[in-house]
Every structure is written in structure tokens, then in C-alpha cells.
mmCIF file of C-alpha atoms and ligand atoms in Angstrom:
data_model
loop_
_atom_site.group_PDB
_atom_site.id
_atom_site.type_symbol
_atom_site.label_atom_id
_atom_site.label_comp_id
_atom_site.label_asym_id
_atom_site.label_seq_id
_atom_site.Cartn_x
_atom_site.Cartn_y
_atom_site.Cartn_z
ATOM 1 C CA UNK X 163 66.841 -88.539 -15.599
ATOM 2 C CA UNK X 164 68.779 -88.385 -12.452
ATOM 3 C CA UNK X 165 69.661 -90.976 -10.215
ATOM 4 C CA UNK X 166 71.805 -91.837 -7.367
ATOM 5 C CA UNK X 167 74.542 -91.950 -9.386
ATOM 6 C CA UNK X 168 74.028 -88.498 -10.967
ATOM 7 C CA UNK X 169 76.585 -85.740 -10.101
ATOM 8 C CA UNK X 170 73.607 -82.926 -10.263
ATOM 9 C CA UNK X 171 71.547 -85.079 -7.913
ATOM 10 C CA UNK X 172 74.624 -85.349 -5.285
ATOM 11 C CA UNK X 173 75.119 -81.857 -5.937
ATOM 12 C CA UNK X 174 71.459 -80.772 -4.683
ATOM 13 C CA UNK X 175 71.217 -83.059 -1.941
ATOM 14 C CA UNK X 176 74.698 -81.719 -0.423
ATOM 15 C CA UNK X 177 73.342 -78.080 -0.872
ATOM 16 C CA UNK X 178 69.876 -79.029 0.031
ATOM 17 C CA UNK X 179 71.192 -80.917 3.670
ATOM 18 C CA UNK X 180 74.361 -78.048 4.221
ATOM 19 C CA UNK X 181 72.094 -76.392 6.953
ATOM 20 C CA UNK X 182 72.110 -79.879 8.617
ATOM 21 C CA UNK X 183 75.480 -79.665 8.899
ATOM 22 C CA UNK X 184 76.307 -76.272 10.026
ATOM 23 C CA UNK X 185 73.473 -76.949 12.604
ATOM 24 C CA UNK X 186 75.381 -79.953 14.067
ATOM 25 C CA UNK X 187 78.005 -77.713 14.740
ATOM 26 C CA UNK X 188 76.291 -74.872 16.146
ATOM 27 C CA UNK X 189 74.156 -77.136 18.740
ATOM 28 C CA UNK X 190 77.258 -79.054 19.810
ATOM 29 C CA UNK X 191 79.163 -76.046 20.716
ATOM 30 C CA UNK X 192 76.103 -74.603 22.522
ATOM 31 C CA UNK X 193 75.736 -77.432 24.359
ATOM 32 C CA UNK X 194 79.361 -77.611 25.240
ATOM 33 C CA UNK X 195 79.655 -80.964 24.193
ATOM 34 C CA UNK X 196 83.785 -80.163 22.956
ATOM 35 C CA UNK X 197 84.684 -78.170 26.217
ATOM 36 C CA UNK X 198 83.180 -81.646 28.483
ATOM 37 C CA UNK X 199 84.849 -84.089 26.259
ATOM 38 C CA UNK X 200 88.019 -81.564 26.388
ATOM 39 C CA UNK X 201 87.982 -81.752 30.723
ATOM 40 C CA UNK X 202 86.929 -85.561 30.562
ATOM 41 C CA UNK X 203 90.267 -87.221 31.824
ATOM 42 C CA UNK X 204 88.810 -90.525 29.430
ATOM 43 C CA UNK X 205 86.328 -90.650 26.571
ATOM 44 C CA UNK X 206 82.564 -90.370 27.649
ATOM 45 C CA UNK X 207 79.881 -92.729 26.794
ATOM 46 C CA UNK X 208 77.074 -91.319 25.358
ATOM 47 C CA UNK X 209 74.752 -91.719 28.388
ATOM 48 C CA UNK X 210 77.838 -89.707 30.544
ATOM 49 C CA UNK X 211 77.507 -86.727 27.961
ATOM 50 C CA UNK X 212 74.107 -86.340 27.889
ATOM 51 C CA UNK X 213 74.016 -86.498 31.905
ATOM 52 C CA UNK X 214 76.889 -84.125 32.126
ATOM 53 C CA UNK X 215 75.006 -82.291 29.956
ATOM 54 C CA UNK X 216 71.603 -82.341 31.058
ATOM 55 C CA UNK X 217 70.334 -83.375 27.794
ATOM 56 C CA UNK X 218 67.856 -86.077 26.367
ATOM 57 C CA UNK X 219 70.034 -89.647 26.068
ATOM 58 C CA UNK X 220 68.180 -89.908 22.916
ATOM 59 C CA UNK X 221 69.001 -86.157 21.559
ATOM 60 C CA UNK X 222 72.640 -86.901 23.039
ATOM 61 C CA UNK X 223 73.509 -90.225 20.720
ATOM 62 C CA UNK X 224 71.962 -88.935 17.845
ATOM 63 C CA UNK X 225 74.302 -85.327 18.278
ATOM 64 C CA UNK X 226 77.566 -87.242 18.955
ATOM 65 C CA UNK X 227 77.043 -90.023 16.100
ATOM 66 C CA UNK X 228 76.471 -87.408 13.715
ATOM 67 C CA UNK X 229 79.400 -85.165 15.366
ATOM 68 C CA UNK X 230 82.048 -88.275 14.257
ATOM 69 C CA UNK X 231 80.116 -88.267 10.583
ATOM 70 C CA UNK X 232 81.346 -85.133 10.376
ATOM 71 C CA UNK X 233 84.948 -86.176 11.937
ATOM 72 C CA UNK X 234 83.978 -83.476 14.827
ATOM 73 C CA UNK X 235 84.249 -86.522 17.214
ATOM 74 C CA UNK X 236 85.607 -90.147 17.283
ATOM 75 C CA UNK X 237 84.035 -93.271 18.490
ATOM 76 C CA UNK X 238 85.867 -95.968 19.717
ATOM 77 C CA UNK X 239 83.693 -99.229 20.366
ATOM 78 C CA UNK X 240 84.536 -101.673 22.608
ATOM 79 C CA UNK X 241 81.869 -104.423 23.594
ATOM 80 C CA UNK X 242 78.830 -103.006 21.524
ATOM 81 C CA UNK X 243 79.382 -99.881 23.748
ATOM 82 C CA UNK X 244 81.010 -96.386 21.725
ATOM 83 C CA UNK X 245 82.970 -93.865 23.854
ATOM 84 C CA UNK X 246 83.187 -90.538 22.501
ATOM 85 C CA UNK X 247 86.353 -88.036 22.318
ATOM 86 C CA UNK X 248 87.558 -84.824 20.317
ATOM 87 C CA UNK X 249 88.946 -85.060 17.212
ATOM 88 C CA UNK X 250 92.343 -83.108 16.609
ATOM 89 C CA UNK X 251 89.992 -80.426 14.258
ATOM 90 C CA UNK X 252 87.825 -80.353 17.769
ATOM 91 C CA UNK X 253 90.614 -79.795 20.164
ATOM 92 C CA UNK X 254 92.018 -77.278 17.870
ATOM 93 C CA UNK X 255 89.309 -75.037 16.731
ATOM 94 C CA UNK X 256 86.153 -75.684 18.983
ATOM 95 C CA UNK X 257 86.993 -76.244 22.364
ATOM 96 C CA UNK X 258 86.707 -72.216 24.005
ATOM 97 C CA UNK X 259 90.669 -71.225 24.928
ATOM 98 C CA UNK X 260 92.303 -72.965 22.518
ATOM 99 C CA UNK X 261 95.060 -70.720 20.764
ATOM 100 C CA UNK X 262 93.118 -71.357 17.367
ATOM 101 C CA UNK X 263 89.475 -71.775 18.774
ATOM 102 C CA UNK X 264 86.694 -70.026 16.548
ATOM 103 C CA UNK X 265 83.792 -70.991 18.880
ATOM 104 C CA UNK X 266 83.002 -67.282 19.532
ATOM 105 C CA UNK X 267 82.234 -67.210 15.938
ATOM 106 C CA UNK X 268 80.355 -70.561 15.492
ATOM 107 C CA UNK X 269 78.239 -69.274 18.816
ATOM 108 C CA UNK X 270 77.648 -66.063 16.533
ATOM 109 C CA UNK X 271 77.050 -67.523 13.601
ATOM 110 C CA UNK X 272 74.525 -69.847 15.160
ATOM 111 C CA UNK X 273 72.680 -67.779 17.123
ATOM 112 C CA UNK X 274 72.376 -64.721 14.793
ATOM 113 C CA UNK X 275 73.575 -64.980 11.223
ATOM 114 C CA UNK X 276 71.596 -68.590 11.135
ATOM 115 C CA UNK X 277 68.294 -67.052 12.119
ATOM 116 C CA UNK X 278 68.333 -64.088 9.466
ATOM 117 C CA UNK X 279 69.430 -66.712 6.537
ATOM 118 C CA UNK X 280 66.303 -68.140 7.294
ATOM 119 C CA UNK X 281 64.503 -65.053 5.456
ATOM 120 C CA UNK X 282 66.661 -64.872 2.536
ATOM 121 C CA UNK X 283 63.983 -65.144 0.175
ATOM 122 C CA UNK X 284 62.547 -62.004 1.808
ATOM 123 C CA UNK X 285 65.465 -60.346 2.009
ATOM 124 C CA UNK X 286 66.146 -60.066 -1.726
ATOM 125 C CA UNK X 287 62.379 -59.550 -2.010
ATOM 126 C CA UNK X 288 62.690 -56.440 -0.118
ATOM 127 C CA UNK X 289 66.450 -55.467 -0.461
ATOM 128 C CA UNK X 290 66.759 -55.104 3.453
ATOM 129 C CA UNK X 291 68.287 -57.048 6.298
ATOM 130 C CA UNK X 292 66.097 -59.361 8.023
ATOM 131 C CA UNK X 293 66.420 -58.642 11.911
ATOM 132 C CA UNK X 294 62.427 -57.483 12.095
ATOM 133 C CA UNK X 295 61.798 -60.711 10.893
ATOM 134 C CA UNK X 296 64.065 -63.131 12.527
ATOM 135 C CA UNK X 297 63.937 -61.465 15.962
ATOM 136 C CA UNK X 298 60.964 -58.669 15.846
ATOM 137 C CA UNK X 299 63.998 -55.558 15.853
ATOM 138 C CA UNK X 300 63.359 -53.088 13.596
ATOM 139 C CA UNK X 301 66.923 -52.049 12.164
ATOM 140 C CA UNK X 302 66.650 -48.576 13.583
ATOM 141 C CA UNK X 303 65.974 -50.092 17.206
ATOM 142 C CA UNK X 304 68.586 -52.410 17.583
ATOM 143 C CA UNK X 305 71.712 -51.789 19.632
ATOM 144 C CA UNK X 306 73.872 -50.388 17.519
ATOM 145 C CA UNK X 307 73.178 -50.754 13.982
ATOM 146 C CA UNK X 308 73.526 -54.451 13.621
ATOM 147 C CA UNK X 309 73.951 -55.898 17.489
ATOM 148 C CA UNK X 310 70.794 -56.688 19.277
ATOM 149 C CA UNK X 311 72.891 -56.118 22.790
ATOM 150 C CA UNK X 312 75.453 -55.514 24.078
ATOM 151 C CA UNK X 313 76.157 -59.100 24.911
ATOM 152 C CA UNK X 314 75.971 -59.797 21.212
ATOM 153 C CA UNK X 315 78.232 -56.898 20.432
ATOM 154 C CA UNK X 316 81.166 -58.284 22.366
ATOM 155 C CA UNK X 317 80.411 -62.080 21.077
ATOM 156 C CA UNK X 318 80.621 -60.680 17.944
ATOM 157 C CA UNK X 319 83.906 -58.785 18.617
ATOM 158 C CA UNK X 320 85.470 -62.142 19.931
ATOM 159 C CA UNK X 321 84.423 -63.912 17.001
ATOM 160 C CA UNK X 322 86.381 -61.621 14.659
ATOM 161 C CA UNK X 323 89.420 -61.807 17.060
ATOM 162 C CA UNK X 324 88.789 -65.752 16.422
ATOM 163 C CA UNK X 325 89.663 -64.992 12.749
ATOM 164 C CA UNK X 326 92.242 -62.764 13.156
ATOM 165 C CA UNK X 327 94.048 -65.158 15.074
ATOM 166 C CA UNK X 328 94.334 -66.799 11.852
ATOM 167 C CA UNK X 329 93.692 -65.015 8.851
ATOM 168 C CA UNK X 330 95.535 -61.662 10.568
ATOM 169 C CA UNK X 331 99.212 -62.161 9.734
ATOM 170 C CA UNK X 332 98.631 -63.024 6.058
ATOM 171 C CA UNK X 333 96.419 -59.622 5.836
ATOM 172 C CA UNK X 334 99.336 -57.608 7.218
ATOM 173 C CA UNK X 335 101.825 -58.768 5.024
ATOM 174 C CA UNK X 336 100.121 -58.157 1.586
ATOM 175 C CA UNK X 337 102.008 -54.916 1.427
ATOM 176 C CA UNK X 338 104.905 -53.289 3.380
ATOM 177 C CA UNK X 339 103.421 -51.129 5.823
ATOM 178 C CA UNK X 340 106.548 -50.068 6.899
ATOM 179 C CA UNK X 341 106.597 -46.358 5.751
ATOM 180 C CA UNK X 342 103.754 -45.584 7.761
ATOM 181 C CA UNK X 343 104.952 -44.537 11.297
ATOM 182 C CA UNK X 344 101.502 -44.111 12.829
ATOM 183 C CA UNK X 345 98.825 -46.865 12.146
ATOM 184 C CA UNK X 346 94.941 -46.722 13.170
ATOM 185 C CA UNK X 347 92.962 -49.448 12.998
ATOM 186 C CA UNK X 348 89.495 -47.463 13.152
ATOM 187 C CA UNK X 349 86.344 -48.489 15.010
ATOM 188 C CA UNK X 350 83.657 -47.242 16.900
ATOM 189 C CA UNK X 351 81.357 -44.124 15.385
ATOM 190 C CA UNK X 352 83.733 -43.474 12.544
ATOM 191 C CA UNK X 353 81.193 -41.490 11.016
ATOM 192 C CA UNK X 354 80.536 -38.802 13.792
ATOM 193 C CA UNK X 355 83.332 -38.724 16.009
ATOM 194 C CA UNK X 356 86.778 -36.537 15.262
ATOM 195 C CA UNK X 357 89.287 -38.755 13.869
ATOM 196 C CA UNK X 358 93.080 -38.822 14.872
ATOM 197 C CA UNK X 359 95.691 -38.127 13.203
ATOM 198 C CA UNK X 360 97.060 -41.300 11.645
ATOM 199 C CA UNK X 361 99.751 -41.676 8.542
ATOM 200 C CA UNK X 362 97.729 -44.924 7.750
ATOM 201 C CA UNK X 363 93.934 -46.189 8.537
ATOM 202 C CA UNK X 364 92.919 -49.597 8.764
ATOM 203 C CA UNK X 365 89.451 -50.141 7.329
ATOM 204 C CA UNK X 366 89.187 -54.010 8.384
ATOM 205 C CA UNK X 367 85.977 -55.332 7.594
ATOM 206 C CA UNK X 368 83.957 -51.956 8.020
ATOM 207 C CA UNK X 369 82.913 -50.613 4.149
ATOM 208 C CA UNK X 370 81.277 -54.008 3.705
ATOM 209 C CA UNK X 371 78.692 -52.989 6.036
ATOM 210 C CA UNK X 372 77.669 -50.128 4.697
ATOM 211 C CA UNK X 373 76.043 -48.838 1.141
ATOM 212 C CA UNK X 374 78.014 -46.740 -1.395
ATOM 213 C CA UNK X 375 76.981 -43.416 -0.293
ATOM 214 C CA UNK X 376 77.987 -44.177 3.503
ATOM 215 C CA UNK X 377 81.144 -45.984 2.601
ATOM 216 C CA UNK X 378 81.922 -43.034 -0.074
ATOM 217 C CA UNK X 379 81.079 -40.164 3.345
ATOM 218 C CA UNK X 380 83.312 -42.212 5.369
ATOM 219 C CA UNK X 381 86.130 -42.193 2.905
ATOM 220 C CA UNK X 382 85.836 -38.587 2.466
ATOM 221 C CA UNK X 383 86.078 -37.739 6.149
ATOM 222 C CA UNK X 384 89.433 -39.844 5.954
ATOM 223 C CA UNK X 385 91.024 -38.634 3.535
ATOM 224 C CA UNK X 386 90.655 -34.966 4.924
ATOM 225 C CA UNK X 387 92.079 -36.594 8.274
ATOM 226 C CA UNK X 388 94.980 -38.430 6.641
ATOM 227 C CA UNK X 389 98.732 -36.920 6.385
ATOM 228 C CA UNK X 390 99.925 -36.233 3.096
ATOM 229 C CA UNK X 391 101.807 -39.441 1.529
ATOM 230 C CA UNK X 392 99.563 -41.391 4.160
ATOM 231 C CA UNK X 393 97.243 -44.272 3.672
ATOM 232 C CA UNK X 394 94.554 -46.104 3.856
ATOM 233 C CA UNK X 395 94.023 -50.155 4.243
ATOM 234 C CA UNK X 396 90.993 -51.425 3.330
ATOM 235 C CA UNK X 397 90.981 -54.744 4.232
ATOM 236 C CA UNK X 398 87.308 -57.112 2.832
ATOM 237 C CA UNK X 399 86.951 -60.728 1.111
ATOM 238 C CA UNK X 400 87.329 -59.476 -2.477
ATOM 239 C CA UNK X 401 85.262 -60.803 -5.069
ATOM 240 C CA UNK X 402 86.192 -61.628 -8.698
ATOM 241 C CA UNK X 403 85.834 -59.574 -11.433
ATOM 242 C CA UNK X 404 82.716 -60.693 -12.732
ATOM 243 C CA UNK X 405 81.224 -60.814 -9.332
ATOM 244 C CA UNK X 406 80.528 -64.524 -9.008
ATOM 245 C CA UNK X 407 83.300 -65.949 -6.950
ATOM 246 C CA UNK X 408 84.923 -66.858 -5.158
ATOM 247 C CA UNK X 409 81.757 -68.509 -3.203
ATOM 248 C CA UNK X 410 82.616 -67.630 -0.005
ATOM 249 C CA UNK X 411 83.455 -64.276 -0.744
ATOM 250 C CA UNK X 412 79.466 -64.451 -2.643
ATOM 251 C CA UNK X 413 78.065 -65.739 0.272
ATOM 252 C CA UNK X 414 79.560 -63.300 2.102
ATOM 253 C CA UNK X 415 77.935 -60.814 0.062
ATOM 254 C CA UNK X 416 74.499 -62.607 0.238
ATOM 255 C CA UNK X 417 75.415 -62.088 4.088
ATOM 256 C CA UNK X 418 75.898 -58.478 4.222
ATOM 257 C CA UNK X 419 72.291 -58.204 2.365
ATOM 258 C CA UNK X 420 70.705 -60.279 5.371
ATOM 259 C CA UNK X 421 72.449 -58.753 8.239
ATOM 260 C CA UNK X 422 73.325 -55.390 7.254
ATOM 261 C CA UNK X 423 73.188 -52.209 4.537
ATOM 262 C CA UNK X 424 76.285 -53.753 2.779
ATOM 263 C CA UNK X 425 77.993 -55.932 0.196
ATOM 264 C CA UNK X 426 81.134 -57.241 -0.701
ATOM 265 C CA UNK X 427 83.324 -55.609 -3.403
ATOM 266 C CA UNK X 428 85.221 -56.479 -6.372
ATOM 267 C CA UNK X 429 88.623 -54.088 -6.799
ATOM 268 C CA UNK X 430 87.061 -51.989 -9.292
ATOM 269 C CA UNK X 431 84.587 -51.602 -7.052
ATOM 270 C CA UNK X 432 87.036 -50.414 -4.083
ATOM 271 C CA UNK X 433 89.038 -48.400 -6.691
ATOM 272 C CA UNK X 434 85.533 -46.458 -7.554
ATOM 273 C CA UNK X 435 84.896 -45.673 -4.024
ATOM 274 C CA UNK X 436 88.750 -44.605 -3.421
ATOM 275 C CA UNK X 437 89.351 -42.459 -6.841
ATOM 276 C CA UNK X 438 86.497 -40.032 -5.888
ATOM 277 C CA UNK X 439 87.254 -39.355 -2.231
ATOM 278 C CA UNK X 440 90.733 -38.738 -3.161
ATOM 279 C CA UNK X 441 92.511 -41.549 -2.738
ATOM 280 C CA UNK X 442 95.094 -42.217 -5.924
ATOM 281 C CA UNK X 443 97.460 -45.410 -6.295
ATOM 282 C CA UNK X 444 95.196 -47.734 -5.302
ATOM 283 C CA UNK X 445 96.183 -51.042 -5.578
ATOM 284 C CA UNK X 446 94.679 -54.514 -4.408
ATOM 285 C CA UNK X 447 96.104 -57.929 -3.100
ATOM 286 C CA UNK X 448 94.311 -61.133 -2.861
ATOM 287 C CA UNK X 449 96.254 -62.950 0.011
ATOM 288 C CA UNK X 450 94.831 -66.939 -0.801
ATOM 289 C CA UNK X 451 93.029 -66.429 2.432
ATOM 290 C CA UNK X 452 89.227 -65.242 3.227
ATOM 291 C CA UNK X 453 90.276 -61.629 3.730
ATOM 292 C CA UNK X 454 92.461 -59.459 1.121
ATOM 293 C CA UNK X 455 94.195 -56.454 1.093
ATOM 294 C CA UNK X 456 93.489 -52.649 -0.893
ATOM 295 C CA UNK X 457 96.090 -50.482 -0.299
ATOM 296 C CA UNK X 458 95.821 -46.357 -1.518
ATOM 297 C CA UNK X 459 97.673 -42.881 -0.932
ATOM 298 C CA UNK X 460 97.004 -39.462 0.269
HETATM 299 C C1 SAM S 743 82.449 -55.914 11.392
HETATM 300 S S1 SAM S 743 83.141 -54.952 12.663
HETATM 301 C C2 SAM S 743 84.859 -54.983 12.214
HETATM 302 C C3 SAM S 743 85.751 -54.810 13.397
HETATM 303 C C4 SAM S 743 87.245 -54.990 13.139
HETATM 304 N N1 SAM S 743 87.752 -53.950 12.285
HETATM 305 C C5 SAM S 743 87.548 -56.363 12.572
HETATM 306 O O1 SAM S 743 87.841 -56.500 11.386
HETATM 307 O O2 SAM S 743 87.516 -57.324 13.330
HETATM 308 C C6 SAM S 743 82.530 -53.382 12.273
HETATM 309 C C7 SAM S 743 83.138 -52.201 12.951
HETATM 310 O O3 SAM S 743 82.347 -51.070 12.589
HETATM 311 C C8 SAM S 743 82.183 -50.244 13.725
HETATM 312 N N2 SAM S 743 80.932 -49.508 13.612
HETATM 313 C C9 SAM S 743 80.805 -48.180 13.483
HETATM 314 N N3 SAM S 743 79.538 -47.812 13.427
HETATM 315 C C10 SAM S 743 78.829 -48.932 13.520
HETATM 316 C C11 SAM S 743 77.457 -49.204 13.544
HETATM 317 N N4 SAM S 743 76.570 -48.211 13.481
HETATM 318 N N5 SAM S 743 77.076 -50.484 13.635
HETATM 319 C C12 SAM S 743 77.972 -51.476 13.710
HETATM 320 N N6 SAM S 743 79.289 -51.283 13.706
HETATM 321 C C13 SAM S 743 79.706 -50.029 13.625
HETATM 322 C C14 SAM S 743 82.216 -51.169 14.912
HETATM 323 O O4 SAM S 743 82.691 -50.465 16.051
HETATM 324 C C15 SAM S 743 83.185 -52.228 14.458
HETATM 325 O O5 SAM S 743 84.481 -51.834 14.850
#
């Protein structure tokens, strides 16, 4: 029997409300609501947001009380009346130009990667990402694989720069990169277009995109490209062993099902991919951060 008290029922209600939670976030950075209280030269009252917003009073309130629930905001109350500021988490990672910000991403992850975990079920019905669904895009008709525009290609690109910012300097130091004189960190159409000359490639969150066979193509064409006693960095949230964990790393996975061909690895998944295309001492690091490091030789 469960009851309030009950660990499993806590458990379901947290998972069961999460999306409540991330969509706090998303509609308060949309809405700007960190940038005005940023510029504000005091805290705002609730009726001064939603003005300076031109949003509902009601909608406003309700949006900023449950901003300081979440510790995105704090109230101070003087005479019945609350006035609103950032928190130090705010200022830090929401507000758009801080060093640290990772609204780009939040914008992202709101706008697109929301909408297509709303088909999940379908998704693992059908084995296939969901943009037909969530936004009426056939896969083979959008942008550029997985960008419905152009606009959304260069959010996108901003929100990874808001994690490298970050997560970057713990990725390059998993291994002593030293040796390596020339370094390219490959984008663009890796698959059709000659590739330079490089003594080590940078693979940063690229094979997760794509299915064996493409990732296995790709790895071919780089090893013919690569200098003897080069490299190659493959750089993608590693999962465990067993495949269940770590959860974000899962989720992750459950991610690259609903938004593109892809999935994320475990190392002897990484190692199967590198062995065949010709790859030999490979070797993985997990850095204690979201992204980890595979290292292997020409
Ligand atoms: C997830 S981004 C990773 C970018 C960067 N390496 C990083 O970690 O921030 C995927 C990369 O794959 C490249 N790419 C190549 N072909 C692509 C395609 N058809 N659709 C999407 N991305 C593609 C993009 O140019 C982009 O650089």
C-alpha cells in the first residue's frame, strides 16, 4: 500500500511532475524573465515583470513563485507585497552573456528536444526520430539532417558552445594530446567532403548521431586521411558497461532515438567501431563530467 510517506510513491510523483519543472525553466527564459530581473537596478514586483513583460499578471505570479520553488528566483516580502530577483544559479547560468550562461541550450532544449520527447512512446514504437510528428518535417526534408533552419542550426551550435564553456577543459585533459602537432576538430559534411590532413581528429559529439554503419563509413574515411602514428578523439557521454547508466548518459541515448539516427555508446561499443576501421590502441576515459574521452592510433 503506498502512502505519502512511501519512498516509491515520492519517487513517481517526482518523475511523473519532472516535465513541470524543466517547463518552468524553459518558459522563464523565453520570456526573458532572468535577462529583466538581471537590467532591473532593484527587485521587481510581480505586477512590474509581467508589464515589462507583456504577460498576464496572473500567468506572471504563478511563473515567478514557482521560479523561487525551484531557487531560480528569490522573494523578499515586505508589507504582504514579494519583490522578485535572480538567484546566484540565475545570474550565473541563465541570464544570456554571462561567462557560464547555458540559455542557448535551455532555448534549444525547450523549443525542440521538448516537443519530440513528447512522442517517445512512438518513437520506440517505430525506431525513428519524431520530427514528422512533433513539427510535420519528414527527416529527409529538414534542413540539414536534424535542424529545421537555419536559425535552429546556429541556436543549436551556441548551445553546445554553452557546454563547452564548461565541460571543455576537463574533455581535453583526459589524455595528453601533446604529440599531435596538427589537431582537427571535424564538422560540417564529414561524410562527402575531402578531409585535411590532420595528425589527430576530434570526433566531439558527432558518432552519437549516427547508426553503426554511418559511424563505421565515417571512421573508415578517417583513418585513410590520418598520418601514420596519428589519432583520433572521440569524444560522447559514455555509458556503463551494462548499458544502464549512468542516467544521463541513458537519457541521452533515449535522446538520440527521438531526435536523430543515433545512440550513445558504451567503450566496447567505441572499441568495436574503432578495431574494424583500423584504429588499434584504443583506450577510453571517463572524465566525472557529462562528456568522456576515447582516444585511438593510426
Ligand atoms: C552535435 S553537433 C557537434 C558539434 C561539435 N563537434 C560539438 O561537440 O559541439 C554535430 C556535428 O555534425 C555535423 N554534421 C555533419 N553532417 C551532419 C548532418 N547531416 N546533420 C547534422 N549534423 C551534421 C555538424 O556540422 C556538427 O558539427
Amino acid at each position: 500500500m503506498c502512502s505519502q510517506g512511501d519512498e516509491g510513491y515520492r519517487l513517481l510523483k517526482e518523475y511523473a511532475n519532472g516535465f513541470m519543472v524543466s517547463q518552468v525553466l524553459f518558459a522563464a527564459c523565453e520570456l526573458g524573465v532572468f535577462e529583466l530581473l538581471a537590467g532591473a537596478p532593484e527587485p521587481l514586483d510581480s505586477a512590474a515583470v509581467s508589464a515589462r513583460l507583456g504577460a498576464s499578471p496572473r500567468g506572471t505570479e504563478l511563473l515567478l513563485d514557482a521560479c523561487v520553488s525551484l531557487k531560480l528566483l528569490q522573494a523578499d516580502v515586505s508589507g504582504g507585497k514579494a519583490v522578485y530577483a535572480n538567484t546566484e544559479l540565475a545570474s550565473t547560468y541563465l541570464v544570456r552573456g554571462s561567462p557560464r550562461s547555458q540559455r542557448d541550450m535551455l532555448m534549444y532544449t525547450g523549443r525542440t528536444t521538448y516537443v519530440c520527447w513528447g512522442h517517445l512512446a512512438e518513437a520506440v514504437r517505430e525506431g525513428r526520430n519524431q520530427y514528422l510528428k512533433a513539427f510535420g518535417i519528414p527527416s529527409e526534408e529538414l534542413f540539414s539532417a536534424i535542424y529545421r533552419s537555419e536559425g535552429e542550426r546556429l541556436q543549436f551550435m551556441q548551445g553546445l558552445q554553452d557546454m563547452w564553456r564548461l565541460e571543455g577543459a576537463r574533455v581535453l585533459a583526459a589524455f595528453d594530446l601533446s604529440p599531435f602537432r596538427v589537431i582537427c576538430d571535424l564538422g560540417g559534411d564529414f561524410f562527402k567532403d575531402p578531409l585535411p590532413e590532420a595528425d589527430l581528429y576530434i570526433l566531439a559529439r558527432v558518432l552519437h548521431d549516427w547508426t553503426d554503419a554511418k559511424c563505421s563509413h565515417l571512421l573508415g574515411r578517417l583513418y585513410q586521411a590520418c598520418r601514420t602514428g596519428g589519432g583520433i578523439l572521440v569524444i560522447e557521454s559514455l555509458l556503463d558497461a551494462d548499458g544502464r547508466g549512468p542516467l544521463t548518459t541513458v537519457l541521452y541515448s533515449l535522446n538520440m532515438l527521438v531526435q536523430t539516427e543515433g545512440r550513445e555508446r558504451t567503450p566496447a561499443q567505441y572499441c568495436a567501431l574503432l578495431g574494424p576501421a583500423g584504429f588499434r590502441d584504443v583506450r577510453c576515459r571517463r572524465t566525472g563530467g557529462t562528456y568522456d574521452a576515447v582516444l585511438a592510433r593510426k
